Short mmCIF file of C-alpha atoms and ligand atoms in Angstrom, two decimals:
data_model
loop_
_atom_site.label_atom_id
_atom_site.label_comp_id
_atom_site.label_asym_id
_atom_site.label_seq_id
_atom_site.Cartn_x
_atom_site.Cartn_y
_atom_site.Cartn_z
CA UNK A 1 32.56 -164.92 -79.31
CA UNK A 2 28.96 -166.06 -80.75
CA UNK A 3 26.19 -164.31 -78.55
CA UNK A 4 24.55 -166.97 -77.28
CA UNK A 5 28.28 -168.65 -76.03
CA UNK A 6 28.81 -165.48 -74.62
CA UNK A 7 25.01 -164.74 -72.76
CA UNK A 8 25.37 -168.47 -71.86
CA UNK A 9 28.87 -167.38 -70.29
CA UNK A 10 27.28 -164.59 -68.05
CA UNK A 11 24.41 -166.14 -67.14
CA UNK A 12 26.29 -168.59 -65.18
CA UNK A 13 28.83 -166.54 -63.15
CA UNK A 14 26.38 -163.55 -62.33
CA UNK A 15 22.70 -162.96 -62.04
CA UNK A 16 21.42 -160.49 -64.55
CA UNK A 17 17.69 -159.45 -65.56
CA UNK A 18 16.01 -159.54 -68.98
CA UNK A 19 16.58 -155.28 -68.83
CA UNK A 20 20.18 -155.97 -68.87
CA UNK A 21 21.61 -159.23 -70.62
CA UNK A 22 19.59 -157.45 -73.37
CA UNK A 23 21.29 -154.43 -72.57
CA UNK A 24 24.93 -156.48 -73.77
CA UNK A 25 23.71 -156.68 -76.93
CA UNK A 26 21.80 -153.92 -77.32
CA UNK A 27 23.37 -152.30 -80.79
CA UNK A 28 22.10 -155.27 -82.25
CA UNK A 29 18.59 -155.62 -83.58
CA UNK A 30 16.25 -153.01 -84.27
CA UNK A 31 12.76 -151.79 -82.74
CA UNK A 32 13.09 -153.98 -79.68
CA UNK A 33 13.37 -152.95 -76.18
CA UNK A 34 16.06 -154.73 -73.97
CA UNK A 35 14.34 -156.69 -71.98
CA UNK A 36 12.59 -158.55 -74.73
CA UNK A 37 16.01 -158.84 -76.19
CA UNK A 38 17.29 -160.38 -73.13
CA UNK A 39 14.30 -162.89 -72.87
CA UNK A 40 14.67 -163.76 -76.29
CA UNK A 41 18.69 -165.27 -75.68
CA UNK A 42 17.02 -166.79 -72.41
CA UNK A 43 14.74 -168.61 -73.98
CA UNK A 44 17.24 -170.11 -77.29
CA UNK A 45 19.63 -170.57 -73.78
CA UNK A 46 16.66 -172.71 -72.21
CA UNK A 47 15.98 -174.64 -75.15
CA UNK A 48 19.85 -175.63 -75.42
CA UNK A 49 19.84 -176.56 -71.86
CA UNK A 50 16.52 -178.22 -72.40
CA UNK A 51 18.15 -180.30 -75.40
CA UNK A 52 21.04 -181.64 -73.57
CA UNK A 53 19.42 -182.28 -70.00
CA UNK A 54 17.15 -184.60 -72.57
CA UNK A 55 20.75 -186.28 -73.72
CA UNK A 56 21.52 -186.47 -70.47
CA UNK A 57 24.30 -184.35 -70.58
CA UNK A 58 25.08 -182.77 -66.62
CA UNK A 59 25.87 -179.58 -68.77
CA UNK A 60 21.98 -178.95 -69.45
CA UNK A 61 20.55 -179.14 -66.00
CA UNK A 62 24.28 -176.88 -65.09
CA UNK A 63 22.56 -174.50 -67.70
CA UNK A 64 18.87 -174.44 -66.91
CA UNK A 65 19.76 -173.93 -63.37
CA UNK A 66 21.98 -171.01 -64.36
CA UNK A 67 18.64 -169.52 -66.22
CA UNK A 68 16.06 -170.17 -63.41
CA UNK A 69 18.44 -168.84 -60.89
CA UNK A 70 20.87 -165.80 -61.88
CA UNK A 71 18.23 -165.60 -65.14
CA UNK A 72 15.21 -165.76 -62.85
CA UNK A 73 13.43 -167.43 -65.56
CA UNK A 74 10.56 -169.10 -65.12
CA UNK A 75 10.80 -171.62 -68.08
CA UNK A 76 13.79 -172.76 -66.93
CA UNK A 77 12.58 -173.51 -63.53
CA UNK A 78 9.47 -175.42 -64.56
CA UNK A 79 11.33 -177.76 -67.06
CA UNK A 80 13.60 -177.98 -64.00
CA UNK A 81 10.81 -179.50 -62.15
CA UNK A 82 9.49 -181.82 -64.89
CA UNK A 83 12.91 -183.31 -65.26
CA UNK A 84 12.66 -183.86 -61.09
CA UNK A 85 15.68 -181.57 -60.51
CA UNK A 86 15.43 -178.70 -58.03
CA UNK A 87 16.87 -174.96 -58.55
CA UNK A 88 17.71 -172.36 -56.40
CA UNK A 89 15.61 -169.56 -55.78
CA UNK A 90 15.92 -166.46 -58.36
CA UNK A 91 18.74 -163.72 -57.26
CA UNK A 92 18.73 -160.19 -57.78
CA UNK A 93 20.42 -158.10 -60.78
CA UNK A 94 24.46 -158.24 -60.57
CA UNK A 95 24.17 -155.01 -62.47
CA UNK A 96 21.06 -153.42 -61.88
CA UNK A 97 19.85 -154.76 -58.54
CA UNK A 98 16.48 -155.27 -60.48
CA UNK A 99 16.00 -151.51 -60.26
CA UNK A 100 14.57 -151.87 -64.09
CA UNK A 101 12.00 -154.36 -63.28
CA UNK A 102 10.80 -151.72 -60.31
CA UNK A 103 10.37 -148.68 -62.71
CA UNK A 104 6.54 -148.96 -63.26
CA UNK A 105 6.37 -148.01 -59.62
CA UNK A 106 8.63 -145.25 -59.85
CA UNK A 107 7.34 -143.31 -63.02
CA UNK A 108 4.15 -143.29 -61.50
CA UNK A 109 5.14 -141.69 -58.57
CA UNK A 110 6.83 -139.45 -60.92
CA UNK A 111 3.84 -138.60 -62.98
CA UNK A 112 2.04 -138.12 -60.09
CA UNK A 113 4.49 -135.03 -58.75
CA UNK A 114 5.12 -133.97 -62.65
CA UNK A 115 1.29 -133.05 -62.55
CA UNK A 116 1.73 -130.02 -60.58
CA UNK A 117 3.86 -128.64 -63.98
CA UNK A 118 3.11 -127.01 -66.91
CA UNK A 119 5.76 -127.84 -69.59
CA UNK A 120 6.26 -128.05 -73.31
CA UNK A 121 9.07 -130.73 -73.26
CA UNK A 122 11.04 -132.76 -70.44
CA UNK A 123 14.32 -134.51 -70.29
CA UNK A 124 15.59 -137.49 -67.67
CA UNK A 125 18.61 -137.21 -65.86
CA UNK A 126 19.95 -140.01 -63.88
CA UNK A 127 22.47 -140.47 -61.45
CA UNK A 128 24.25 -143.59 -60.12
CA UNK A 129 25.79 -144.60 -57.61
CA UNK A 130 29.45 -144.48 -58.53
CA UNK A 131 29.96 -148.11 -57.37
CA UNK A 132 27.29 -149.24 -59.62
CA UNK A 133 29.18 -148.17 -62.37
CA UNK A 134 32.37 -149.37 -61.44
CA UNK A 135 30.80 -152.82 -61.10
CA UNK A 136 29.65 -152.74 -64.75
CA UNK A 137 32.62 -151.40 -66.41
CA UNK A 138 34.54 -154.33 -65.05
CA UNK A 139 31.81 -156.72 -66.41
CA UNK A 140 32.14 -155.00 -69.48
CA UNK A 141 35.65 -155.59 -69.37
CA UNK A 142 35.58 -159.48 -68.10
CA UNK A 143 32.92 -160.27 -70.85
CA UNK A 144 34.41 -157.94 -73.86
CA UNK A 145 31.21 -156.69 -74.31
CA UNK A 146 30.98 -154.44 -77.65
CA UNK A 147 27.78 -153.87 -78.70
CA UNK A 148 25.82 -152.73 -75.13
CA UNK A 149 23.94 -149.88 -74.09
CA UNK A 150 25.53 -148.10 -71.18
CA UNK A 151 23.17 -148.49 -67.89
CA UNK A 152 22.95 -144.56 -67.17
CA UNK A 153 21.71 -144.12 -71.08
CA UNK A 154 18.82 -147.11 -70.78
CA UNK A 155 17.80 -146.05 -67.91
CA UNK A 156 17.23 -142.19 -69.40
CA UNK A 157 15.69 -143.69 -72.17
CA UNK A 158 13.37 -146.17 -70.85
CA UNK A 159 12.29 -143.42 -67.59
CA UNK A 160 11.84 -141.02 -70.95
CA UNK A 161 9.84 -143.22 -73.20
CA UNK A 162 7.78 -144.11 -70.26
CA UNK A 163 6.72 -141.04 -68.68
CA UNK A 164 6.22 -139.22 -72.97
CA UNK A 165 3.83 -142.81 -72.95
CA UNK A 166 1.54 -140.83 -70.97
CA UNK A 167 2.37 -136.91 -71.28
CA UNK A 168 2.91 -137.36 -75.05
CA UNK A 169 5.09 -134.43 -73.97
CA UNK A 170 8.43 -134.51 -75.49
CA UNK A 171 11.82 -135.59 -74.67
CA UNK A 172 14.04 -132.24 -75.84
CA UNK A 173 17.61 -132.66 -75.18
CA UNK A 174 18.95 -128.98 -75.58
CA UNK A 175 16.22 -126.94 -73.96
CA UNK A 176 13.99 -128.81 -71.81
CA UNK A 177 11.19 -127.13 -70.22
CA UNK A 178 11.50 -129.70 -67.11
CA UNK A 179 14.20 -131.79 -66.10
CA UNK A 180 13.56 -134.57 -64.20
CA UNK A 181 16.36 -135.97 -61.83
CA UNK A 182 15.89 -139.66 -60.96
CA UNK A 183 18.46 -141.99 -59.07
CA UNK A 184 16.81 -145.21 -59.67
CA UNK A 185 18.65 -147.28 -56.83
CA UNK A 186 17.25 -145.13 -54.17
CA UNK A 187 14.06 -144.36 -55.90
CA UNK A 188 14.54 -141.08 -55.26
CA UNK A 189 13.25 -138.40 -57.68
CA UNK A 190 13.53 -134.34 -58.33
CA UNK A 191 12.05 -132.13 -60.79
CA UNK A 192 13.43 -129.09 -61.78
CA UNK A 193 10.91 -126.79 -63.38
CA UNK A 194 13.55 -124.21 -65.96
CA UNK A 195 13.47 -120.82 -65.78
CA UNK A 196 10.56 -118.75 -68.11
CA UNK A 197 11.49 -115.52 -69.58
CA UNK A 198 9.35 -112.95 -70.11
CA UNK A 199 9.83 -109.75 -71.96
CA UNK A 200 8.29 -106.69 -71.88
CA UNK A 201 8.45 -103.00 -71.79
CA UNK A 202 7.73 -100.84 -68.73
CA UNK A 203 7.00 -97.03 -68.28
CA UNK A 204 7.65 -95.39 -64.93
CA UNK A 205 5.19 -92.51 -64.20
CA UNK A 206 5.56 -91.23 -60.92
CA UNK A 207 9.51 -90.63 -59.00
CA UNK A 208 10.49 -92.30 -56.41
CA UNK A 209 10.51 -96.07 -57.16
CA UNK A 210 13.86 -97.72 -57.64
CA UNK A 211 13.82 -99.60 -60.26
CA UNK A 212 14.89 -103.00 -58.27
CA UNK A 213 14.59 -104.03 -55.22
CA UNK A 214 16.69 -101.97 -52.70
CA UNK A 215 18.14 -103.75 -49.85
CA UNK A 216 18.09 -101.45 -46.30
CA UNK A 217 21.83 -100.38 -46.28
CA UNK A 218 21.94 -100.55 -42.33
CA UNK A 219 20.70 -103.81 -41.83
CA UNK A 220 20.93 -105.59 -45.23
CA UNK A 221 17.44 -107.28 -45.31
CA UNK A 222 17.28 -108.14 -41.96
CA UNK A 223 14.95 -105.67 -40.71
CA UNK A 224 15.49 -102.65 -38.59
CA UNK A 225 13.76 -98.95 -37.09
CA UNK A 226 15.31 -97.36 -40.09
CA UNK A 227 13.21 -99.18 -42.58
CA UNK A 228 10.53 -99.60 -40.81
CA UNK A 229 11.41 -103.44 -40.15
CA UNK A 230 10.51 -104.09 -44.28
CA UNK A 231 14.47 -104.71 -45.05
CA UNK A 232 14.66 -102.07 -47.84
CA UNK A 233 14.94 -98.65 -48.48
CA UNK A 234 11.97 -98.08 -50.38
CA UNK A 235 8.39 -99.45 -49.69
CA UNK A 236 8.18 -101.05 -53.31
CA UNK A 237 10.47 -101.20 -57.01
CA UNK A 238 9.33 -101.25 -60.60
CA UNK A 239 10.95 -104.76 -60.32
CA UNK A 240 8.89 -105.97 -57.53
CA UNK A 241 5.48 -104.65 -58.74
CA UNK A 242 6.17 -106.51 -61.92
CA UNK A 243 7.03 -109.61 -60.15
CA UNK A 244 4.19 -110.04 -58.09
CA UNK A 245 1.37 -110.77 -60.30
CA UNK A 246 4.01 -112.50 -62.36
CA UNK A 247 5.05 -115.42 -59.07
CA UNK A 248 0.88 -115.69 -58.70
CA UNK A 249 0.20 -116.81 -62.51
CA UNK A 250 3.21 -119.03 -62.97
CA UNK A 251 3.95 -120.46 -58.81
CA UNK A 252 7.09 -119.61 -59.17
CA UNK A 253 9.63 -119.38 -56.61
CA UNK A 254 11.31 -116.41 -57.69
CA UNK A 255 12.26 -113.62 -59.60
CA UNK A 256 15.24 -112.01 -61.58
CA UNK A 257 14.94 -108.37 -63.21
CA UNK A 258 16.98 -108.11 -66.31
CA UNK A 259 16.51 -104.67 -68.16
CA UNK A 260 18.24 -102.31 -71.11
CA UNK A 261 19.91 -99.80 -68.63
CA UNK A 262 18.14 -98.42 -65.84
CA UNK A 263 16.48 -94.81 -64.84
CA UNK A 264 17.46 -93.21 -61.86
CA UNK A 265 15.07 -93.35 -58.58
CA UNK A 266 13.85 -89.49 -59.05
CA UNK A 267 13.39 -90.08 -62.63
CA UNK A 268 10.36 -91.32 -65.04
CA UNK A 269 10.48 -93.32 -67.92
CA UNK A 270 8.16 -92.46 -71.06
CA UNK A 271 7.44 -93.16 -74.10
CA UNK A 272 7.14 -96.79 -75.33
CA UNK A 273 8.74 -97.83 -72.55
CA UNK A 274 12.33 -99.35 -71.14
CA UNK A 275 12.81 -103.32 -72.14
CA UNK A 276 13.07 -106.06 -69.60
CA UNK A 277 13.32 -109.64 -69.14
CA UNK A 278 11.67 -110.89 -65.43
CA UNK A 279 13.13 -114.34 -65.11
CA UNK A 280 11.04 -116.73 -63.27
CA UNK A 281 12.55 -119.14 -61.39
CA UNK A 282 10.89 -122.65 -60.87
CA UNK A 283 7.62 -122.18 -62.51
CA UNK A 284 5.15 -124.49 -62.12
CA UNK A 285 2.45 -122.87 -64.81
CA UNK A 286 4.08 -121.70 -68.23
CA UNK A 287 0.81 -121.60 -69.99
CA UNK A 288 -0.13 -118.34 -68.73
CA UNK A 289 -1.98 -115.89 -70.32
CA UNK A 290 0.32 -112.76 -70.97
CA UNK A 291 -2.58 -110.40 -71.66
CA UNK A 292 -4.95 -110.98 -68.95
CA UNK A 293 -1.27 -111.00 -67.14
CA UNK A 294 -0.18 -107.70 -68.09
CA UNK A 295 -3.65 -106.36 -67.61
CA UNK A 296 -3.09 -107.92 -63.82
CA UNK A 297 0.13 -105.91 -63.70
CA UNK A 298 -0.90 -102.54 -64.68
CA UNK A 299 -4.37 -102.93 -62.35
CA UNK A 300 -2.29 -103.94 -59.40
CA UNK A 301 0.06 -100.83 -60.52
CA UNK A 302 -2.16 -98.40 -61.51
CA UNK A 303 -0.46 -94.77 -61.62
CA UNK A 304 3.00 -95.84 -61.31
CA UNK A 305 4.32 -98.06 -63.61
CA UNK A 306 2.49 -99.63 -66.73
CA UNK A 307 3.97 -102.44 -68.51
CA UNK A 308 3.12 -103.49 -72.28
CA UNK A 309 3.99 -105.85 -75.37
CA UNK A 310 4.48 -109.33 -72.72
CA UNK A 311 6.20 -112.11 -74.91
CA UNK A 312 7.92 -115.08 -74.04
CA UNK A 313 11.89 -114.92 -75.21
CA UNK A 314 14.43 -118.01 -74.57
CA UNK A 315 17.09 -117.40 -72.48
CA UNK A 316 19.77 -116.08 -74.91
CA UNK A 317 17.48 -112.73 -75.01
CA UNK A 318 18.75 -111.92 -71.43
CA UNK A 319 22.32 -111.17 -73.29
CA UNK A 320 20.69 -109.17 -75.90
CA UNK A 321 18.77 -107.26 -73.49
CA UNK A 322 21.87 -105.59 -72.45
CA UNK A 323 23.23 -104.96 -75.65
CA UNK A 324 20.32 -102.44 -76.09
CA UNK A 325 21.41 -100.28 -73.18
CA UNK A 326 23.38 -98.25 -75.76
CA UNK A 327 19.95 -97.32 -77.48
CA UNK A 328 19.85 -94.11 -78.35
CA UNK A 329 17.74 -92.16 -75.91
CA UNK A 330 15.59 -88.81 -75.72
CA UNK A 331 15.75 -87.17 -71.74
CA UNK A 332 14.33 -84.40 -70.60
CA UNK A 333 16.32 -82.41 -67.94
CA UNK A 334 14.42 -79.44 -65.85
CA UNK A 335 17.42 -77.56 -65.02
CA UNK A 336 17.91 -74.26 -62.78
CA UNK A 337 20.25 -72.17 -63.06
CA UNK A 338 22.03 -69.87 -59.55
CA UNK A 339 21.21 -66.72 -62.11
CA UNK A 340 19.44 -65.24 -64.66
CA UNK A 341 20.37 -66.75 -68.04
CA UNK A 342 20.29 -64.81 -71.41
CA UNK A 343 18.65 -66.07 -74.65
CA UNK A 344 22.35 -66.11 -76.34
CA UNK A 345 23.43 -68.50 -73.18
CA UNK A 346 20.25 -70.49 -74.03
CA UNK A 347 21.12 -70.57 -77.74
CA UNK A 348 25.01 -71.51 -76.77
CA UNK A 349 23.73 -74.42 -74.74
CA UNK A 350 22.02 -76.05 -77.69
CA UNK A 351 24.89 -75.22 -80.41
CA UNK A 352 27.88 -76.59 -77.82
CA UNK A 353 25.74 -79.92 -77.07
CA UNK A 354 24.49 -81.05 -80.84
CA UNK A 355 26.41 -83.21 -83.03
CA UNK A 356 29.17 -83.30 -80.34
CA UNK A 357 30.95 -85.84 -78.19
CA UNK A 358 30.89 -85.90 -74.17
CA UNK A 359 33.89 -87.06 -72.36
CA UNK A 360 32.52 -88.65 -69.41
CA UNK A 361 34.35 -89.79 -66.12
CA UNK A 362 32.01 -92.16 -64.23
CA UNK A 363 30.20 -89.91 -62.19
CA UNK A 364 31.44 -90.10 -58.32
CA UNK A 365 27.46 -90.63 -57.13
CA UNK A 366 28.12 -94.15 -58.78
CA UNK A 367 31.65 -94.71 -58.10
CA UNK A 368 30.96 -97.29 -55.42
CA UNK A 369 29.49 -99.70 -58.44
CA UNK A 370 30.75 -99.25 -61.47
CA UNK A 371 34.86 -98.65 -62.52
CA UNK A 372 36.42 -95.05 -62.59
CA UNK A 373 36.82 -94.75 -66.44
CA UNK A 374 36.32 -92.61 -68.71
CA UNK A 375 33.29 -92.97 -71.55
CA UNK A 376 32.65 -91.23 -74.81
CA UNK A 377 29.19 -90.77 -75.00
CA UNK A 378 27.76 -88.62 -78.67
CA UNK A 379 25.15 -86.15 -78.56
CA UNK A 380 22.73 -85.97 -81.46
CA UNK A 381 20.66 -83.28 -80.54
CA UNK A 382 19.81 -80.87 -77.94
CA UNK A 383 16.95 -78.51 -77.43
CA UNK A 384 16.18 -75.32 -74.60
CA UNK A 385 13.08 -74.12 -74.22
CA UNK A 386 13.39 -71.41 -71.39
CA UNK A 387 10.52 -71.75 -68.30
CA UNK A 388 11.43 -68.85 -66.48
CA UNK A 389 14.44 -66.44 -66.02
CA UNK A 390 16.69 -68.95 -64.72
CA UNK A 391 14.78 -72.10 -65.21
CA UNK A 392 14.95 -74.17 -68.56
CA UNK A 393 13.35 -77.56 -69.95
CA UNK A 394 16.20 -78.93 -71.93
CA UNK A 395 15.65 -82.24 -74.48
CA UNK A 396 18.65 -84.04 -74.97
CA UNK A 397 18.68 -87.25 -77.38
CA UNK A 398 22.06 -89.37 -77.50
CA UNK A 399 23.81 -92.19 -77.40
CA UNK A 400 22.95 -94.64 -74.67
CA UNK A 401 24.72 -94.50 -71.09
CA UNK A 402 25.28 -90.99 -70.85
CA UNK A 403 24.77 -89.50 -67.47
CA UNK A 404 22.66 -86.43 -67.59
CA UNK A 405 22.54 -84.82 -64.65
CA UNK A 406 26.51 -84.92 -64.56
CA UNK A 407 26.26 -83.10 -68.19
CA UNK A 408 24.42 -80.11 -66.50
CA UNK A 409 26.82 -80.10 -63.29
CA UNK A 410 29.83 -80.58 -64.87
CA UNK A 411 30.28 -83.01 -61.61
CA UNK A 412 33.59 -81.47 -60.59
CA UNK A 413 35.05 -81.39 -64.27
CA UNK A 414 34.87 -84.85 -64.36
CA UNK A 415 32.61 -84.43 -67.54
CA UNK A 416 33.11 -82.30 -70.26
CA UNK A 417 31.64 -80.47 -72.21
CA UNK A 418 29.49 -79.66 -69.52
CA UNK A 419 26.22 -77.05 -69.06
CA UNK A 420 27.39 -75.09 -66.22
CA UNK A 421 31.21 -74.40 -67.11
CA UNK A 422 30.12 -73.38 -70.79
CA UNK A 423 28.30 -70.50 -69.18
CA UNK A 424 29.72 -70.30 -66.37
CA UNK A 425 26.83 -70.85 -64.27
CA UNK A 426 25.72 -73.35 -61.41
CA UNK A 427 23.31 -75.81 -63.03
CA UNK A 428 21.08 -77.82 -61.34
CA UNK A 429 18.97 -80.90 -62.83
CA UNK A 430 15.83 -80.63 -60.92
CA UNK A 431 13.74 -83.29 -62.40
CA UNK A 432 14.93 -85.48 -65.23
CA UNK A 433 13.12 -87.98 -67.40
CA UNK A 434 13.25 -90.91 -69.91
CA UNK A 435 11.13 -89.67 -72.99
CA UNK A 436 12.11 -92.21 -74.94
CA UNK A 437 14.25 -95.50 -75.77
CA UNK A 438 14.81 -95.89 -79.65
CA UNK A 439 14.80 -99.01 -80.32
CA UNK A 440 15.74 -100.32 -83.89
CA UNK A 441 13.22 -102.48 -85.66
CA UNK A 442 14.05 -106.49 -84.48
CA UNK A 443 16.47 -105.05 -81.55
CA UNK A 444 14.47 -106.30 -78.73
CA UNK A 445 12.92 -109.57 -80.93
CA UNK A 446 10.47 -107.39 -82.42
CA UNK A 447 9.81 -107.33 -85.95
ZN1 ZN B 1 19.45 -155.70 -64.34
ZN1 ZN B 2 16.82 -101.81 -42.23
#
């Protein structure tokens, strides 16, 4: 059917706006936006009806009526009144309950709330009632409309073009920064804010700080005598004196620690420092300053942790991030031993654990989290230097995810080799320490 027989058609069996008899027809023409596509056909329609009320053919006035009424065009009505003839007062949208003509309103409540954000790039979502749609696939249908734009895509676009009128911010359809939620029926609006990632390193220097935050076992969170009504089990984490500063400089609304592996609580981490992600949830700033941040960070926790090297990543670094818990790692184990230990024993310890594999079953101090399996874990290098007659430093670099202190205690033959049934001795790990996390050039997005 021609367009203007089948515009003509619609027009007088439902009411529909400029937005959306344009909308029909939309896939054809180029640079225009619906509604002027959809006054366009009203006006050749008016003109037509204009023509035959002039022959007086009923048909015209039929037509212009149609226009003034379920078109709510004004043309129509005012040639309407110069032919004497009266027409019924404009109706509302069949499709769109004139929820396109009220969008002005709406973006700039929307602009007005999107101020409180920092963001790079945005993206419109709508939703719809279902009924809504229902009611236009069956017009659709009635019509055999071909070449239209669906409602839930105009509206996307035309929210989108509007609100990047005035941001110049772009739309990005894979990654947005913020997404903005709109139903237009209700006029109801949300904007979600995506997560920012920021990666880092972080050094532990004193013991005693878990590395996230550790819930109070007897009253999960809730508060009780044991923990002193604070809900954890330890005052403050490496995780939560990172996240602090981090919540103030973006307004987020939370955090999530991602990191390569973890220390225990009783040891430090050295060196260059342990990679980690902290996640912030809901930011409202993004433009933050990562220096004057991390300076922030290390002030606030001076003397036990330091953090360095603050970059933003993209999300897909979070998987990465634990692909590099199998860096290989130096430690440094203070061990003491229920005896005197020889020189020879010393010596044996270093030959037995260099160039040399560990069986490993997971140790039963972790048992409650992780599977009962057993790991092969390889030992590049180990290295005694005695402290005093049964007291030793020892340096032990391997392969990521070994468990240390079970190497020295053998933890009831569940790992072997092991330090204290090679010399048949009761070894102790008194203090044990990250030196060092070797990570490969590019590993953690460095280059
Ligand atoms: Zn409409
Ligand atoms: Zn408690």
């Amino acid at each position: 059917m021609e367009i203007l027989e089948k515009a003509q058609r619609m027009l007088i069996n439902y009411p529909l706006c400029d937005y959306c008899l344009g909308r029909q027809f939309a896939m054809l023409g180029y640079g225009m936006e619906n509604d002027e596509r959809g006054r366009i056909i009203k006006t050749l329609l008016t003109m037509r009806g204009h023509q035959l009320a002039l022959q007086k053919d009923e048909g015209g006035v039929k037509l212009l009526k149609a226009l003034a009424s379920n078109g709510s065009f004004e043309m129509a009505g005012e040639i309407l009144k110069k032919l004497k003839r009266r027409a019924k007062k404009p109706s509302a949208c069949y499709l769109c309950e004139d929820h396109f003509k009220a969008l002005p309103r709406l973006v700039e409540k929307i602009l007005e709330t999107l101020k409180e954000y920092e963001y790079g790039s945005l993206l419109v979502g709508i939703s719809l009632p279902a009924e809504v749609e229902e009611r236009e696939d069956e017009f659709k249908a009635e019509f055999e409309v071909q070449h239209s734009e669906s409602m839930r895509n105009a509206f996307s676009r035309v929210i989108g073009k509007m609100i990047t009128e005035v941001t110049k911010k772009p739309v990005n359809y894979a990654n947005p920064e913020v997404t903005i939620l709109v139903n237009p029926f209700t006029a109801e609006f949300e904007i979600q804010a995506n997560p920012l990632y920021i990666m880092g390193r972080y050094k532990k220097l004193v013991r005693g700080i878990p590395q996230s935050k550790w819930i109070c076992m007897r009253c999960r969170g809730w508060g009780c005598q044991r923990c002193n009504w604070t809900g954890k089990m330890y005052p403050e984490s490496v995780e939560e004196l990172i996240a602090a500063p981090v919540l103030r400089a973006t307004l987020g609304e939370d955090t999530a620690f991602h990191s390569a592996g973890r220390e225990d609580i009783d040891a430090l981490m050295l060196g260059s420092g342990r990679p980690f992600i902290i996640e912030v949830k809901k930011p409202k700033k993004r433009l933050i300053d990562l220096q004057e941040l991390e300076r922030l960070i290390n002030e606030e926790a001076e003397g036990k942790i330091e953090v360095s090297n603050l970059r933003f990543v993209g999300k897909s670094m979070v998987r990465r991030l634990k692909q590099l818990e199998g860096a290989e790692k130096i430690y440094r184990v203070l061990v003491e031993f229920d005896r005197e230990v020889s020189d020879e024993e010393l010596k044996a310890i270093e030959e037995a654990f260099t160039k040399t594999v560990i069986r490993q079953r997971t140790p039963l101090r972790v048992l409650h989290r992780r599977a009962d399996r057993t790991r092969e874990k390889y030992i590049y290098e180990t290295k005694v230097k005695r402290l005093a007659r049964n007291r030793a430093e020892i340096r032990i670099r391997c392969q990521g995810g070994l468990y240390v202190k079970e190497l020295v205690t053998g933890d009831n033959g569940r790992t072997n080799p092991n330090i204290s049934s090679l010399i048949e001795v009761k070894a102790v790990p008194k203090e044990l320490d990250v030196l060092n996390i070797m990570v490969k050039g590019g590993q953690d997005g460095e280059v």
